[in-house]
């Protein structure tokens, strides 16, 4: 920071988006500190620490494998259902955490935002960044397991960070809507877990898209969550690429959600602490 | 001198009752729905009787660089709102504030402290939250830890700290914040007395280094000890802005039935009887100037003028002092055996310095006779004056909290070693 800075505090409606972006940049160090706090607190006092990042989707994969492969006997495109499910769950768990934690972040940090001034847009940005590490570890574990069980791993795995970033950005865009609304209307936070559960079962995370009737499958595959999950499977496991239309729609949706979310967030943040 | 803070026509509107048109999400949804089908939103506002009110109304003032300014006011006067706006926590409804220089705010000690993290990690976390850069914290780290006195536990999670230790560490970080403009809430009211003293000392250092400080407080003692200027807010507006002692006078005299002086112009209105009547009374300093607020180490005089209408009575003027309904003492001239003839008299009582405790004293003014006991007049709440203290006074022995009691005389003490 420079030694002479002039700051003008204006009514919130008079602030420009450029002001906010510059403000976030000026506070990048704080963002990193908050991300580091999130990461180091999460597995503090947990004996096996970061191993949980891998164990969680692994356990869930085991459950779904038992249910779908042993009991229900669903047909899968892949030879290995566990790899298929693990990839889906790793992506889903990251997305779910970004939306849920990001969406609850303003409320969870109300002690901070009522006492210290910094751009509020930073707050829901902490979860996507902190959880990205977990996500990267989980996907790396997936790759290792895939190699161990002899599945073919495509060169496209170099794109996994890009996919993780896209998932994080999508989650952040949604969190921008959820966080301020949730701070004022608690209904949002209460409804969110149910909505996320519906979204999970409406997407090919633990079961393959082939189970969906062919008539509506095209629609089903446009679902942005399906696109994210299938893209991850595509880059890591070399399964079928998601439809171009789905990718295009995903991009449009991210842009719209991000833009709209940023507008809403900025409109609400000015007087948020008076209403929280 | 250049301006450090410029507050220009700042107003802030709040809604009493509910905060917004929609408090429940369902209302928001149904109104959206109504909007979609072309209907009009239900008027939730009227139904709930929301009354907007202005917590701040067109507040403007300027703080010059290097000034130490106290913001005072009673509960609900808008001082917290003003602080939140200057600290950029909430936005003004209209108007603007210009901050010139690197600004640090301290509304709470230990904001963002995480119980699972070690003391060391929390120093960096809290420092970053308060706006320090990582290298700046690293540079001051030893100093911070040293000041806090918790070196031995610096790598222990702060959840294992006592609350006192947490506060010490947190304040140490805050105390090493080094901005050009510092905005502080009453964070001093934390920690044990010894540490409070340390903090106040640090505050005094900060205020004497030419930095601009804005300080919100309820404690007039703290304000007069630290600030040279005061902004007095009342009902969201500036009541007065100026040198601390003048503003504190005004603050104290506000709402009180009586002031530092009392005068009766017309004879008919005077308290008293056909023997003696009260003409006036006032509180004075050593130069015989009427005052309302006086430092504890100054002499204070209380005087009354009365007119004797009939000869031949032994009249004893007396003053009764009260501190918050506690009877402090009554005093009369020690040898008032003289019979006073007709005429106007002025009697003055001198209270030595360092005798009264600090606080707002109420004076009852009376003239009576002893044989037979007669009270000619007794004005109960005739005068009011304030004794203020210096927190850094040696007699406090570094104790910075309130002393109990109505008087606090300097007495002679002998402390000798017997064995």
XYZ file of C-alpha atoms in Angstrom:
695
model
C 0.000 0.000 0.000
C 1.169 3.494 -0.727
C 1.651 5.959 2.045
C -0.788 8.485 0.669
C -4.094 7.158 -0.437
C -7.317 9.018 -0.787
C -10.452 7.026 -0.284
C -13.881 8.357 -0.921
C -16.783 6.698 0.797
C -19.879 7.132 -1.272
C -23.383 5.766 -1.176
C -23.127 2.289 -2.568
C -25.114 2.987 -5.697
C -22.439 5.417 -6.836
C -19.601 2.915 -6.842
C -18.403 1.520 -10.142
C -17.504 -2.085 -10.816
C -13.964 -0.985 -11.662
C -13.668 0.505 -8.144
C -14.591 -2.884 -6.729
C -12.185 -4.841 -8.890
C -9.333 -2.506 -7.963
C -10.332 -2.899 -4.336
C -10.209 -6.697 -4.551
C -6.783 -6.513 -6.143
C -5.578 -4.259 -3.336
C -6.785 -6.855 -0.855
C -5.318 -9.923 -2.569
C -3.026 -10.579 0.367
C -5.987 -10.723 2.718
C -7.707 -13.146 0.350
C -4.702 -15.427 0.431
C -4.550 -15.243 4.221
C -8.215 -16.189 4.479
C -7.720 -19.062 2.051
C -4.736 -20.267 4.045
C -6.809 -20.051 7.220
C -9.548 -22.118 5.627
C -7.117 -24.778 4.476
C -5.095 -25.044 7.634
C -8.123 -25.046 9.913
C -10.003 -27.710 8.028
C -7.823 -30.668 8.854
C -6.282 -29.320 12.039
C -6.524 -31.892 14.811
C -7.494 -34.568 12.313
C -4.895 -37.309 12.579
C -4.910 -38.356 8.943
C -5.413 -34.781 7.735
C -5.480 -34.352 4.004
C -6.073 -38.080 3.509
C -9.731 -37.346 4.224
C -9.911 -35.510 0.923
C -9.383 -38.827 -0.814
C -11.172 -41.003 1.729
C -14.449 -39.102 1.543
C -15.182 -39.653 -2.158
C -13.652 -43.126 -1.825
C -16.120 -44.093 0.879
C -19.046 -42.600 -1.008
C -17.865 -44.436 -4.113
C -17.820 -47.667 -2.146
C -21.386 -47.099 -0.996
C -22.686 -46.309 -4.475
C -20.733 -49.169 -6.000
C -22.359 -51.532 -3.533
C -25.817 -50.147 -4.233
C -25.668 -49.745 -7.990
C -23.328 -52.506 -9.084
C -23.963 -55.214 -6.525
C -27.672 -54.690 -5.812
C -29.191 -52.795 -8.742
C -26.751 -53.991 -11.406
C -26.898 -50.926 -13.620
C -25.150 -51.022 -16.994
C -22.177 -48.665 -17.291
C -20.411 -47.368 -20.339
C -17.115 -47.814 -18.545
C -15.568 -51.065 -17.571
C -15.141 -49.768 -14.077
C -18.074 -48.225 -12.247
C -15.973 -47.184 -9.210
C -13.706 -44.985 -11.369
C -16.761 -43.495 -13.048
C -18.437 -42.751 -9.716
C -15.262 -41.480 -8.059
C -14.666 -38.966 -10.849
C -18.277 -37.797 -10.611
C -18.208 -37.529 -6.850
C -14.883 -35.675 -6.757
C -16.287 -33.001 -9.068
C -19.621 -32.930 -7.304
C -18.130 -32.633 -3.847
C -16.041 -29.680 -4.944
C -18.980 -27.950 -6.600
C -21.261 -28.693 -3.673
C -18.769 -27.289 -1.203
C -18.217 -24.112 -3.200
C -21.944 -23.446 -3.476
C -22.860 -24.406 0.084
C -19.912 -22.862 1.894
C -19.664 -19.911 -0.470
C -23.399 -19.369 -0.153
C -23.219 -19.403 3.626
C -19.982 -17.437 3.761
C -21.356 -13.948 4.392
C -23.409 -15.205 7.290
C -20.569 -17.335 8.650
C -18.235 -14.353 8.488
C -20.668 -11.795 9.830
C -18.336 -11.167 12.764
C -15.692 -10.168 10.274
C -17.779 -8.070 7.925
C -19.432 -6.084 10.701
C -16.044 -5.088 12.121
C -13.587 -4.715 9.303
C -13.788 -3.072 5.939
C -12.632 -4.952 2.855
C -14.355 -5.848 -0.415
C -17.081 -8.309 0.469
C -16.709 -10.044 -2.899
C -13.644 -11.708 -1.396
C -15.680 -13.668 1.122
C -17.428 -16.165 -1.189
C -14.163 -16.447 -3.136
C -12.406 -18.147 -0.226
C -14.209 -21.493 -0.539
C -13.566 -22.059 -4.270
C -9.860 -21.364 -3.753
C -9.439 -23.347 -0.546
C -11.480 -26.304 -1.771
C -9.641 -26.332 -5.098
C -6.690 -27.848 -3.279
C -8.875 -30.671 -1.979
C -10.307 -31.126 -5.415
C -6.876 -31.307 -7.012
C -5.789 -33.916 -4.473
C -8.922 -35.988 -5.087
C -8.513 -35.874 -8.864
C -4.820 -36.796 -8.533
C -5.871 -39.759 -6.427
C -8.330 -40.688 -9.163
C -5.556 -40.615 -11.729
C -3.293 -42.739 -9.533
C -6.048 -45.261 -8.916
C -6.919 -45.370 -12.623
C -3.293 -46.128 -13.446
C -3.110 -48.735 -10.677
C -6.156 -50.614 -11.907
C -4.815 -50.469 -15.441
C -7.415 -48.179 -16.946
C -6.277 -46.074 -19.845
C -5.414 -42.536 -18.821
C -5.564 -40.029 -21.622
C -3.061 -37.202 -22.218
C -5.939 -34.812 -21.702
C -5.381 -35.023 -17.955
C -3.262 -31.893 -18.339
C -6.582 -30.055 -18.579
C -7.808 -31.115 -15.137
C -6.776 -27.805 -13.537
C -8.816 -25.987 -16.203
C -11.845 -28.139 -15.462
C -11.448 -27.585 -11.731
C -11.195 -23.844 -12.354
C -14.379 -23.941 -14.460
C -16.235 -25.847 -11.738
C -14.983 -23.364 -9.139
C -16.032 -20.376 -11.233
C -19.469 -21.853 -11.803
C -19.845 -22.506 -8.068
C -18.624 -18.994 -7.242
C -21.130 -17.479 -9.669
C -23.935 -19.275 -7.873
C -22.513 -18.401 -4.455
C -22.631 -14.725 -5.479
C -26.404 -15.062 -5.654
C -26.849 -17.275 -2.653
C -24.538 -15.506 -0.180
C -26.270 -12.098 0.039
C -29.757 -13.568 -0.312
C -29.011 -16.079 2.423
C -27.695 -13.352 4.703
C -31.035 -11.562 4.522
C -33.454 -14.412 3.912
C -32.429 -17.466 5.895
C -34.865 -19.577 3.840
C -32.232 -19.755 1.132
C -29.711 -21.471 3.349
C -32.289 -23.864 4.705
C -33.514 -24.853 1.248
C -30.064 -25.135 -0.289
C -29.075 -28.666 0.861
C -32.317 -30.099 -0.540
C -31.884 -28.246 -3.810
C -28.309 -29.496 -4.081
C -29.453 -33.047 -3.443
C -32.052 -32.809 -6.196
C -29.400 -31.355 -8.510
C -27.062 -34.227 -7.707
C -29.577 -36.922 -8.607
C -30.621 -35.027 -11.713
C -27.047 -35.316 -12.975
C -24.966 -38.305 -14.050
C -22.811 -38.407 -10.964
C -23.459 -41.828 -9.491
C -25.322 -43.343 -12.426
C -24.598 -43.109 -16.152
C -26.596 -40.907 -18.485
C -27.621 -44.012 -20.413
C -30.193 -44.721 -17.709
C -32.107 -41.617 -18.719
C -34.799 -42.195 -21.403
C -33.363 -41.390 -24.820
C -36.156 -38.920 -25.642
C -35.010 -36.417 -23.034
C -31.352 -37.354 -22.816
C -30.214 -34.446 -25.014
C -31.827 -32.081 -22.526
C -30.347 -34.004 -19.634
C -26.870 -33.691 -21.092
C -27.193 -29.920 -21.426
C -27.471 -29.726 -17.631
C -24.378 -27.719 -16.610
C -23.566 -30.115 -13.811
C -23.675 -33.018 -16.252
C -21.392 -31.045 -18.535
C -18.868 -30.417 -15.746
C -18.859 -34.016 -14.555
C -18.646 -35.472 -18.042
C -15.888 -33.095 -19.010
C -13.846 -34.220 -16.040
C -14.421 -37.872 -16.954
C -13.506 -37.072 -20.508
C -10.192 -35.417 -19.665
C -9.188 -37.974 -17.032
C -10.733 -41.274 -18.108
C -11.096 -40.648 -21.822
C -14.844 -41.266 -21.930
C -17.132 -39.630 -24.503
C -16.719 -35.884 -24.761
C -19.700 -33.822 -23.658
C -21.748 -32.265 -26.483
C -20.414 -28.963 -27.827
C -23.837 -27.422 -27.266
C -23.572 -28.398 -23.613
C -20.140 -26.784 -23.282
C -21.358 -23.655 -25.043
C -24.428 -23.423 -22.864
C -22.264 -23.949 -19.791
C -20.034 -21.033 -20.769
C -22.997 -18.755 -21.466
C -24.569 -19.764 -18.170
C -21.375 -19.091 -16.216
C -21.033 -15.652 -17.789
C -24.668 -14.767 -17.115
C -24.702 -16.143 -13.584
C -21.434 -14.442 -12.775
C -22.481 -11.098 -14.194
C -25.937 -11.191 -12.603
C -24.533 -12.493 -9.326
C -21.905 -9.778 -9.189
C -24.589 -7.139 -9.816
C -26.862 -8.529 -7.129
C -24.007 -8.953 -4.694
C -22.791 -5.420 -5.230
C -26.275 -4.019 -4.910
C -26.902 -5.847 -1.658
C -23.507 -5.553 -0.001
C -23.768 -1.829 0.738
C -26.386 -2.156 3.407
C -25.923 -5.827 4.086
C -24.599 -5.420 7.569
C -27.662 -3.402 8.511
C -29.837 -6.341 7.534
C -27.780 -9.414 8.335
C -2.527 21.596 8.113
C -4.224 19.379 5.619
C -7.442 17.504 6.024
C -7.340 13.897 7.109
C -11.044 13.181 7.187
C -13.755 15.173 5.551
C -17.340 14.223 6.235
C -19.667 15.910 3.775
C -23.398 15.935 4.325
C -23.570 12.315 5.435
C -26.993 10.891 6.173
C -27.955 7.347 6.959
C -31.448 5.979 6.845
C -32.575 2.904 8.676
C -35.913 1.209 8.788
C -37.306 0.657 12.192
C -39.285 -2.521 12.603
C -38.439 -4.494 9.491
C -35.382 -3.759 7.465
C -36.816 -4.008 4.044
C -39.989 -4.377 2.056
C -39.662 -8.098 2.271
C -38.501 -9.774 5.396
C -39.575 -13.205 4.374
C -38.366 -14.824 1.232
C -41.889 -16.007 0.468
C -43.022 -12.383 0.245
C -40.252 -11.638 -2.202
C -41.275 -14.629 -4.293
C -44.986 -13.869 -4.258
C -44.292 -10.279 -5.215
C -42.078 -11.419 -8.063
C -44.866 -13.763 -9.092
C -47.414 -10.961 -8.978
C -45.072 -8.843 -11.041
C -44.805 -11.569 -13.661
C -48.550 -11.899 -14.107
C -48.908 -8.144 -14.177
C -50.320 -7.667 -10.707
C -49.227 -5.098 -8.197
C -47.041 -6.098 -5.289
C -48.838 -6.382 -2.033
C -48.021 -3.439 0.121
C -46.059 -5.067 2.875
C -44.731 -1.727 3.941
C -48.039 -0.324 5.073
C -49.032 -3.578 6.663
C -45.979 -3.681 8.864
C -45.899 0.011 9.710
C -42.295 0.475 8.824
C -41.024 3.825 9.867
C -37.836 4.995 8.287
C -35.644 7.027 10.538
C -32.456 8.887 9.984
C -29.655 7.687 12.196
C -27.539 10.516 10.802
C -28.858 13.706 9.311
C -26.610 15.800 7.105
C -23.503 15.459 9.228
C -20.492 17.455 8.052
C -17.194 18.097 9.744
C -13.520 18.090 9.004
C -10.689 16.546 10.945
C -7.273 18.021 10.342
C -4.185 15.886 10.105
C -2.724 15.165 13.519
C -5.869 15.858 15.478
C -7.115 13.416 18.068
C -10.860 13.633 17.926
C -13.397 12.051 20.219
C -16.903 11.324 19.017
C -19.285 11.506 21.917
C -23.009 11.297 22.301
C -25.649 9.420 24.217
C -27.013 6.032 23.201
C -28.789 6.277 19.883
C -27.162 9.561 18.957
C -25.690 8.001 15.821
C -22.064 7.843 16.868
C -21.739 4.119 16.142
C -23.349 4.627 12.747
C -20.949 7.453 11.980
C -18.044 5.272 13.047
C -19.233 2.416 10.829
C -19.457 4.769 7.870
C -16.016 6.268 8.407
C -14.677 2.746 8.916
C -16.303 1.776 5.580
C -18.370 -0.987 7.081
C -21.660 0.409 5.948
C -22.353 2.912 3.218
C -23.986 6.295 3.787
C -27.420 6.813 2.267
C -26.368 10.215 0.964
C -23.250 12.302 1.279
C -19.654 11.217 1.250
C -16.593 10.860 3.391
C -13.105 11.557 2.141
C -10.287 9.763 3.896
C -6.883 11.164 3.137
C -4.127 8.769 4.090
C -3.747 5.136 4.931
C -6.580 4.320 7.281
C -6.762 1.634 9.916
C -9.864 0.755 11.863
C -10.133 -0.946 15.168
C -13.728 -1.655 16.109
C -13.008 -4.837 17.949
C -9.993 -6.567 19.323
C -9.099 -9.879 17.716
C -11.414 -9.813 14.717
C -10.992 -13.019 12.750
C -9.012 -14.822 15.435
C -9.432 -18.510 14.863
C -9.362 -20.772 17.927
C -7.734 -23.676 16.084
C -4.805 -21.636 14.844
C -1.703 -20.931 16.873
C -0.911 -17.558 18.317
C 1.659 -17.014 15.612
C -0.766 -17.828 12.798
C -3.416 -15.609 14.346
C -1.034 -12.668 14.526
C -0.548 -12.911 10.768
C -4.240 -13.515 10.154
C -5.442 -10.677 12.330
C -2.750 -8.363 11.015
C -3.824 -9.027 7.438
C -7.452 -8.440 8.377
C -6.527 -5.111 9.930
C -4.755 -4.179 6.719
C -1.101 -4.888 7.435
C 1.033 -6.485 4.774
C 2.729 -9.785 5.448
C 6.191 -8.250 5.425
C 5.043 -5.523 7.794
C 3.721 -8.094 10.265
C 6.868 -10.183 9.938
C 8.955 -7.116 10.717
C 6.929 -6.238 13.801
C 6.291 -9.795 14.919
C 8.781 -9.875 17.797
C 7.617 -6.510 19.045
C 3.980 -7.640 18.953
C 4.677 -10.844 20.847
C 6.831 -8.992 23.317
C 4.127 -6.440 24.033
C 1.503 -9.139 24.538
C 3.544 -11.065 27.079
C 2.449 -14.469 25.764
C 5.772 -15.512 24.169
C 5.693 -18.906 25.836
C 2.440 -19.878 24.153
C 2.923 -18.358 20.730
C 2.826 -21.738 18.975
C -0.150 -23.053 20.928
C -3.650 -22.907 19.417
C -5.374 -19.855 20.859
C -8.280 -21.994 22.049
C -5.903 -23.093 24.823
C -5.332 -19.452 25.766
C -7.198 -17.840 28.610
C -9.492 -15.105 27.380
C -7.147 -12.559 28.915
C -4.218 -13.924 26.944
C -6.224 -13.853 23.740
C -7.132 -10.247 24.344
C -3.546 -9.298 25.052
C -2.297 -10.882 21.885
C -5.104 -9.365 19.850
C -4.554 -5.903 21.241
C -0.846 -6.174 20.625
C -1.481 -6.757 16.948
C -3.879 -3.840 16.855
C -1.490 -1.603 18.753
C 1.161 -2.145 16.120
C -1.114 -1.117 13.342
C 0.626 1.889 11.949
C -1.752 3.908 9.807
C -1.869 7.632 9.241
C -5.504 7.752 10.250
C -6.668 5.483 13.034
C -10.338 4.919 13.814
C -11.007 3.316 17.169
C -14.094 2.179 19.004
C -14.116 1.711 22.734
C -11.817 -1.258 22.523
C -9.972 -0.177 25.592
C -12.616 -1.622 27.840
C -11.028 -5.030 27.588
C -8.502 -7.075 29.432
C -7.243 -6.880 32.948
C -6.460 -3.564 34.565
C -2.724 -3.849 34.151
C -3.053 -4.509 30.470
C -5.599 -1.726 30.083
C -3.059 0.657 31.470
C -0.523 -0.598 28.970
C -3.041 -0.091 26.186
C -3.902 3.415 27.290
C -0.233 4.246 27.442
C 0.109 2.953 23.907
C -2.882 5.060 22.879
C -1.278 8.092 24.420
C 1.898 7.345 22.451
C -0.087 6.976 19.269
C -1.893 10.236 19.809
C 1.319 12.103 20.481
C 3.071 10.989 17.305
C 1.101 13.375 15.142
C -1.201 10.746 13.785
C -4.862 11.426 13.211
C -7.073 9.477 15.557
C -10.850 9.240 15.706
C -12.051 7.750 18.932
C -15.605 6.880 19.911
C -16.246 6.626 23.593
C -18.769 6.800 26.375
C -16.160 7.627 28.938
C -15.652 11.356 29.346
C -12.592 10.632 31.427
C -10.971 8.765 28.577
C -12.050 11.351 26.039
C -10.656 14.262 28.015
C -7.471 12.339 28.732
C -6.800 11.497 25.103
C -8.609 13.824 22.725
C -8.039 17.473 22.027
C -11.148 17.862 19.877
C -14.637 16.442 20.207
C -17.653 15.981 17.993
C -20.861 15.819 20.012
C -23.693 14.036 18.245
C -27.298 14.271 19.260
C -30.226 12.605 17.484
C -28.074 12.035 14.416
C -26.969 15.629 14.111
C -23.905 17.501 15.209
C -24.686 19.314 18.373
C -21.234 20.794 18.735
C -17.704 20.393 17.507
C -14.702 21.980 19.188
C -12.103 21.691 21.929
C -12.739 18.699 24.198
C -13.220 20.505 27.486
C -15.881 22.804 26.054
C -17.744 19.988 24.394
C -17.567 17.836 27.508
C -19.035 20.746 29.502
C -21.889 20.863 27.068
C -22.333 17.118 27.194
C -22.592 17.151 30.959
C -24.890 20.150 31.185
C -27.278 18.672 28.654
C -30.509 17.440 30.074
C -29.507 18.322 33.595
C -32.033 20.472 35.430
C -29.365 22.629 36.948
C -26.189 24.185 35.711
C -23.052 25.698 37.129
C -24.717 28.993 37.981
C -27.991 30.113 39.393
C -29.350 33.620 39.608
C -32.580 35.162 40.724
C -33.357 38.492 39.178
C -36.643 39.358 40.768
C -36.980 39.437 44.477
C -40.314 37.692 44.376
C -38.823 34.566 42.854
C -36.027 34.191 45.359
C -36.017 31.228 47.701
C -36.097 32.232 51.323
C -38.245 33.936 53.910
C -38.601 37.396 55.478
C -35.223 37.016 57.156
C -32.886 35.904 54.393
C -33.203 35.222 50.673
C -30.953 33.541 48.106
C -29.833 35.796 45.249
C -27.595 33.449 43.322
C -24.954 30.748 43.392
C -22.203 29.505 41.117
C -19.184 27.259 40.757
C -15.862 29.003 40.209
C -12.241 28.171 39.555
C -9.213 29.681 41.258
C -9.522 32.805 39.099
C -13.117 33.275 40.226
C -14.395 32.502 36.771
C -17.628 30.552 36.567
C -16.909 27.013 35.409
C -18.782 23.820 34.972
C -16.082 21.231 34.469
C -12.992 21.228 36.554
C -9.963 18.986 36.700
C -9.515 16.962 39.832
C -6.191 18.617 40.560
C -7.716 22.109 40.515
C -9.271 23.960 43.368
C -13.007 24.499 43.052
C -15.014 27.226 44.744
C -18.719 27.265 45.384
C -20.303 30.541 46.217
C -23.663 31.940 47.087
C -24.968 35.434 47.484
C -27.831 36.106 49.818
C -29.581 39.120 51.156
C -30.338 39.532 54.818
C -33.610 41.402 55.272
C -33.836 41.515 59.088
C -31.215 42.163 61.703
C -30.445 40.051 64.701
C -30.184 36.522 63.418
C -27.277 34.117 63.555
C -27.227 32.803 60.017
C -25.216 29.805 58.866
C -24.744 29.371 55.102
C -24.155 25.782 54.097
C -23.556 23.677 51.005
C -24.615 20.069 50.534
C -22.756 17.975 47.986
C -24.129 14.884 46.306
C -22.595 12.505 43.818
C -25.184 10.424 42.040
C -27.637 10.541 44.955
C -24.920 9.739 47.426
C -24.578 12.365 50.096
C -20.966 13.480 49.967
C -20.901 16.038 52.748
C -22.376 19.187 54.156
C -20.170 22.109 54.963
C -20.635 25.443 56.688
C -18.228 28.156 57.860
C -16.574 26.829 61.029
C -17.075 29.948 63.150
C -20.333 31.511 62.061
C -21.312 32.923 65.394
C -21.550 36.411 64.079
C -24.914 38.010 63.845
C -25.276 39.352 60.352
C -26.770 42.764 59.814
C -28.987 43.733 56.926
C -27.275 43.654 53.510
C -26.100 41.397 50.731
C -23.418 38.828 51.455
C -21.319 36.516 49.385
C -19.950 33.369 50.963
C -17.549 31.042 49.217
C -16.446 27.541 50.066
C -13.171 26.209 48.667
C -12.785 22.503 47.997
C -9.095 21.664 47.852
C -7.591 20.006 44.791
C -7.381 16.225 44.790
C -10.199 15.884 47.275
C -13.332 15.036 45.342
C -13.628 11.904 43.299
C -14.377 12.411 39.616
C -18.022 12.602 38.617
C -20.999 14.939 38.376
C -21.717 16.669 41.629
C -24.975 18.302 42.600
C -24.934 21.087 45.146
C -27.716 22.010 47.527
C -27.553 25.603 48.768
C -28.993 26.578 52.117
C -28.938 29.129 54.897
C -30.090 27.996 58.309
C -29.996 28.973 61.976
C -29.154 26.721 64.874
C -30.993 28.128 67.848
C -33.781 27.409 67.234
C -33.109 25.174 64.255
C -34.604 26.955 61.286
C -34.034 26.403 57.586
C -34.499 29.713 55.842
C -34.056 28.260 52.401
C -32.650 25.095 50.947
C -32.315 24.883 47.171
C -31.794 21.177 46.632
C -30.502 20.968 43.029
C -29.120 24.447 42.833
C -25.836 23.739 41.095
C -24.175 21.023 39.119
C -20.514 20.649 38.187
C -18.207 17.960 36.928
C -14.894 16.805 38.188
C -12.806 15.116 35.563
C -9.735 13.066 36.100
C -6.544 12.427 34.212
C -6.088 8.724 33.609
C -2.360 9.226 33.680
C -2.355 10.910 37.084
C 0.263 9.468 39.408
C -2.192 9.080 42.285
C -4.048 6.519 40.251
C -1.087 4.163 40.621
C -1.732 2.960 37.086
C -5.274 2.022 37.975
C -7.461 3.228 35.134
C -10.904 2.122 36.176
C -13.437 4.052 38.226
C -12.673 4.590 41.876
C -15.637 4.061 44.183
C -16.663 6.710 46.666
C -17.613 10.357 46.576
C -14.275 11.696 47.733
C -10.780 10.569 46.915
C -8.521 12.659 49.100
C -4.746 12.383 49.050
C -4.060 11.233 52.582
C -0.840 10.779 54.390
C 0.359 7.229 54.426
C 3.217 5.586 56.192
C 4.440 2.346 54.858
C 7.312 1.011 56.912
C 9.005 -2.306 57.119
C 8.434 -3.832 60.535
C 10.542 -6.929 60.296
